[in-house]
Amino acid sequence: MRQSQFFTKTSKQIPEGETSKNAQFLIRGGFINKSSAGVYTILPLGLRVLNKINNIIREEMNAIGGEELLMPSLIHKKYWEQAGRWDVDVIYKTGIKEANDYGLGWTHEEVIAEIASHLINSYKELPRAVYQIQTKFRAEPRAQAGILRGREFLMKDLYSFHADKEDLDRYYGVVTKAYKKIFERLGLKTLVCETGGGAFTKEYTHEFQVVNAAGEDTIYYCPKCDFCQNQEVYKPVMHKNCEGEIASVKAIEVGNIFKLGTKFSDAFNLQYLDKDGKKNKVIMGSYGIGPTRVMGTIVEEYNDEKGIIWPQSVAPFRVHLIEIQGKDSDKVSKTAAKIYQDLQKAGVEVLYDDRNVSAGEKFNDADLLGIPWRAVISEKTKGKIELKARAEKKVKLIDAKQLLKEIKD
Ligand code: ATP
Ligand code: MG
């Protein structure tokens, strides 16, 4: 992609009212645009990142037997009423006369349980797991942490169906492992924390928490064992398995998994016939990750005073190729254009800064956008390339032939 053709522009100005780093850098870099509090457009650059996050999640969901589908956002109140969730605080009701009976989807247990009640009849049809990556709507009272807390945001929600509690427990473990892997691939170190079930279940549930000062949650964890509890449920007496000293820190919840039991199976009459022809209730689980919140969390974790430092796995491009035009700008442009073509041919995602602006402006933008590698061509480099990793200070002068090898991992 040629930077001169971008729909978006970078900006030096800190957007008004945005105190969080993720909002400041993502807006200034042209990754997102604020529409209103908690509502953002994902601009082309941001969508490149979000798609990478989604695809990592997708790969790991498919690997544990999840089938992808897409449920509606506009959901009739009969669904919500059936499980007693039409009057929760977070639901947006349309308020339009003809559409008064609809709420915007803030989670989809009801919709999927109703569908499953028609499809699952026998023990032979269990277990099953389906997921979607879809926009959710929640009337969040405090939406001020950029894309960490949106009123409209993206969620991956997986739902699983089981013959008994043991099978749910087994799959809960499978999903826990898959989540760990997803967050590792996304560059996020997570703690698995116990918490309450909110409007979902009375059981304890588990959150995947990233320790970061930008987080709204307070968690208590032990650095020596796997003890971790959200402030909501923390009881000091419960920690007696080791000598580690419990620390309290701020953290961002990037994922949440729930054992739903039969709450929704009861409401939607979701039953199956076992081997002996006896009717049993289906046991459900539900498992969420917020890809937009994940994107914001990655920015909170990976940045410096100049901008974002994307991990390779989610970076919008791998290389930022920058030409610095001087007296003999024709020659520099030709060399750069050739390298641009070669990189594209080799399947490397490259952003080519071919704009007619100063070197300083180009370097500042490169730091703000945070692409892992910066490759500079100027008269000074005499056909060679000045290569620098965004995360490092060191600059290396290399031959064009070496470029591919240098940026491989
Ligand atoms: P929180 O406690 O932060 O409000 P939650 O417990 O309500 O989150 P879930 O209902 O379990 O969250 O949703 C699953 C995932 O969706 C969360 O782990 C988070 O990553 C994401 N998520 C939830 N609410 C929001 C939001 N308002 N904006 C962005 N992402 C969100
Ligand atoms: Mg919430």
Coordinates of N, CA, C and O in Angstrom, one line a residue, residues 1-69:
M1 N 0.8 -1.2 0.0 CA 0.0 0.0 0.0 C 0.9 1.2 0.0 O 1.8 1.3 0.7
R2 N 0.5 2.2 -0.9 CA 1.2 3.5 -0.9 C 0.6 4.4 0.0 O -0.6 4.7 0.0
Q3 N 1.4 5.0 0.9 CA 0.9 5.9 1.9 C 0.2 7.2 1.3 O -0.7 7.7 1.9
S4 N 0.7 7.6 0.1 CA 0.1 8.7 -0.5 C -1.4 8.5 -0.9 O -2.1 9.4 -1.1
Q5 N -1.8 7.2 -0.9 CA -3.2 6.9 -1.3 C -4.1 6.6 -0.1 O -5.3 6.3 -0.3
F6 N -3.6 6.8 1.1 CA -4.4 6.5 2.3 C -5.6 7.4 2.3 O -5.6 8.6 2.0
F7 N -6.7 6.8 2.8 CA -8.0 7.6 3.1 C -7.7 8.4 4.4 O -8.3 9.5 4.5
T8 N -6.9 7.9 5.3 CA -6.7 8.6 6.6 C -5.4 9.4 6.6 O -4.5 9.2 5.8
K9 N -5.3 10.3 7.6 CA -4.1 11.1 7.9 C -3.8 10.9 9.3 O -4.6 10.7 10.2
T10 N -2.5 11.1 9.6 CA -2.1 11.1 11.0 C -2.3 12.5 11.6 O -2.5 13.5 10.8
S11 N -2.3 12.6 12.9 CA -2.5 13.9 13.5 C -1.6 14.1 14.7 O -1.3 13.1 15.5
K12 N -1.1 15.3 14.9 CA -0.2 15.5 16.1 C -1.0 15.8 17.3 O -0.5 15.7 18.4
Q13 N -2.2 16.3 17.1 CA -3.0 16.8 18.2 C -3.7 15.7 19.0 O -4.2 14.7 18.5
I14 N -3.5 15.8 20.3 CA -4.2 14.8 21.2 C -5.7 15.1 21.2 O -6.1 16.2 21.4
P15 N -6.5 14.1 20.8 CA -7.9 14.3 20.7 C -8.5 14.7 22.0 O -8.2 14.2 23.1
E16 N -9.4 15.7 22.0 CA -10.0 16.3 23.2 C -10.8 15.2 24.0 O -11.5 14.4 23.4
G17 N -10.6 15.3 25.3 CA -11.3 14.4 26.2 C -10.9 13.0 26.2 O -11.4 12.2 26.9
E18 N -9.8 12.6 25.4 CA -9.3 11.3 25.4 C -8.1 11.2 26.3 O -7.1 11.7 26.0
T19 N -8.3 10.5 27.5 CA -7.1 10.5 28.4 C -6.4 9.1 28.3 O -5.2 9.1 28.7
S20 N -7.0 8.1 27.7 CA -6.3 6.8 27.6 C -5.3 6.8 26.4 O -5.6 7.4 25.4
K21 N -4.2 6.1 26.6 CA -3.2 6.0 25.6 C -3.7 5.3 24.4 O -3.4 5.7 23.2
N22 N -4.6 4.2 24.5 CA -5.0 3.5 23.4 C -5.8 4.5 22.5 O -5.7 4.5 21.2
A23 N -6.7 5.3 23.1 CA -7.5 6.2 22.3 C -6.6 7.3 21.6 O -6.8 7.5 20.4
Q24 N -5.7 7.8 22.4 CA -4.8 8.9 21.8 C -4.0 8.4 20.6 O -4.0 9.0 19.6
F25 N -3.3 7.3 20.8 CA -2.5 6.8 19.7 C -3.3 6.3 18.5 O -2.9 6.5 17.4
L26 N -4.4 5.6 18.8 CA -5.1 5.0 17.7 C -5.9 6.1 16.9 O -6.0 6.0 15.7
I27 N -6.3 7.1 17.6 CA -7.0 8.2 16.9 C -5.9 9.0 16.1 O -6.1 9.3 14.9
R28 N -4.8 9.4 16.8 CA -3.8 10.1 16.1 C -3.2 9.4 14.9 O -2.9 10.0 13.9
G29 N -3.1 8.1 15.0 CA -2.5 7.3 13.9 C -3.5 7.0 12.8 O -3.1 6.6 11.7
G30 N -4.8 7.3 13.0 CA -5.8 7.0 12.0 C -6.2 5.6 11.9 O -6.6 5.1 10.9
F31 N -6.2 4.9 13.1 CA -6.6 3.5 13.2 C -8.1 3.5 13.5 O -8.8 2.6 13.0
I32 N -8.6 4.5 14.3 CA -10.0 4.5 14.6 C -10.4 6.0 14.6 O -9.6 6.9 14.6
N33 N -11.8 6.2 14.6 CA -12.3 7.5 14.6 C -13.4 7.5 15.7 O -14.3 6.6 15.7
K34 N -13.5 8.5 16.5 CA -14.5 8.5 17.6 C -15.8 9.1 17.0 O -15.8 10.2 16.4
S35 N -16.9 8.4 17.1 CA -18.1 8.8 16.6 C -18.9 9.5 17.8 O -19.4 10.6 17.6
S36 N -19.0 8.8 18.9 CA -19.5 9.4 20.2 C -18.9 8.6 21.3 O -18.2 7.6 21.0
A37 N -19.2 9.0 22.6 CA -18.6 8.3 23.7 C -18.8 6.8 23.6 O -20.0 6.4 23.6
G38 N -17.7 6.0 23.5 CA -17.9 4.6 23.5 C -18.3 4.0 22.1 O -18.5 2.8 22.0
V39 N -18.3 4.9 21.1 CA -18.7 4.4 19.7 C -17.6 4.9 18.7 O -17.3 6.0 18.6
Y40 N -17.0 3.9 18.1 CA -15.9 4.2 17.2 C -16.0 3.6 15.8 O -16.5 2.5 15.7
T41 N -15.5 4.3 14.8 CA -15.3 3.7 13.5 C -14.0 3.0 13.5 O -13.0 3.6 14.0
I42 N -13.9 1.8 13.0 CA -12.6 1.2 12.8 C -12.1 1.5 11.4 O -12.8 1.1 10.4
L43 N -11.1 2.4 11.3 CA -10.7 2.9 9.9 C -9.8 1.8 9.3 O -9.4 0.8 9.9
P44 N -9.5 2.0 8.0 CA -8.8 0.9 7.2 C -7.5 0.3 8.0 O -7.4 -0.9 8.0
L45 N -6.7 1.2 8.5 CA -5.5 0.8 9.2 C -5.9 -0.1 10.4 O -5.3 -1.1 10.7
G46 N -6.9 0.4 11.2 CA -7.3 -0.3 12.4 C -7.9 -1.7 12.0 O -7.8 -2.7 12.7
L47 N -8.6 -1.7 10.9 CA -9.3 -3.0 10.5 C -8.3 -4.0 10.1 O -8.5 -5.2 10.3
R48 N -7.1 -3.6 9.6 CA -6.1 -4.5 9.3 C -5.6 -5.2 10.6 O -5.4 -6.4 10.6
V49 N -5.5 -4.5 11.6 CA -5.1 -5.0 12.9 C -6.2 -5.9 13.5 O -6.0 -7.1 13.9
L50 N -7.4 -5.4 13.5 CA -8.6 -6.2 14.0 C -8.8 -7.5 13.3 O -9.0 -8.5 13.9
N51 N -8.6 -7.5 12.0 CA -8.8 -8.7 11.2 C -7.7 -9.7 11.6 O -8.0 -10.9 11.6
K52 N -6.5 -9.3 11.9 CA -5.5 -10.2 12.3 C -5.8 -10.8 13.7 O -5.6 -12.0 13.9
I53 N -6.3 -10.0 14.6 CA -6.7 -10.5 15.9 C -7.8 -11.5 15.7 O -7.8 -12.6 16.3
N54 N -8.8 -11.1 14.9 CA -10.0 -12.0 14.7 C -9.5 -13.4 14.1 O -10.0 -14.4 14.4
N55 N -8.6 -13.3 13.2 CA -8.2 -14.5 12.5 C -7.4 -15.5 13.5 O -7.5 -16.7 13.4
I56 N -6.6 -14.9 14.4 CA -5.9 -15.7 15.4 C -7.0 -16.4 16.3 O -6.9 -17.6 16.5
I57 N -8.0 -15.6 16.7 CA -9.1 -16.2 17.5 C -9.8 -17.3 16.7 O -10.0 -18.4 17.3
R58 N -10.1 -17.0 15.5 CA -10.8 -17.9 14.6 C -10.0 -19.3 14.5 O -10.6 -20.3 14.7
E59 N -8.8 -19.2 14.2 CA -8.0 -20.4 14.1 C -8.0 -21.3 15.3 O -8.2 -22.5 15.2
E60 N -7.9 -20.6 16.5 CA -7.9 -21.4 17.7 C -9.3 -21.9 18.1 O -9.5 -22.9 18.7
M61 N -10.4 -21.2 17.7 CA -11.7 -21.6 17.9 C -12.0 -22.8 17.0 O -12.6 -23.8 17.4
N62 N -11.6 -22.7 15.8 CA -11.8 -23.9 14.8 C -11.1 -25.1 15.3 O -11.5 -26.2 15.2
A63 N -9.9 -24.9 15.9 CA -9.0 -26.0 16.4 C -9.7 -26.8 17.5 O -9.4 -27.9 17.7
I64 N -10.6 -26.1 18.3 CA -11.3 -26.9 19.4 C -12.7 -27.2 19.0 O -13.6 -27.3 19.9
G65 N -13.0 -27.3 17.7 CA -14.3 -27.8 17.2 C -15.4 -26.7 17.1 O -16.5 -27.1 17.0
G66 N -15.0 -25.5 17.3 CA -16.0 -24.4 17.1 C -16.4 -24.2 15.7 O -15.5 -24.2 14.8
E67 N -17.7 -24.1 15.4 CA -18.2 -23.8 14.0 C -18.6 -22.4 14.0 O -19.4 -22.0 14.9
E68 N -18.2 -21.6 13.0 CA -18.6 -20.2 13.0 C -20.0 -19.9 12.4 O -20.3 -20.5 11.5
L69 N -20.7 -19.0 13.1 CA -22.0 -18.6 12.5 C -22.2 -17.1 12.8 O -21.3 -16.5 13.4

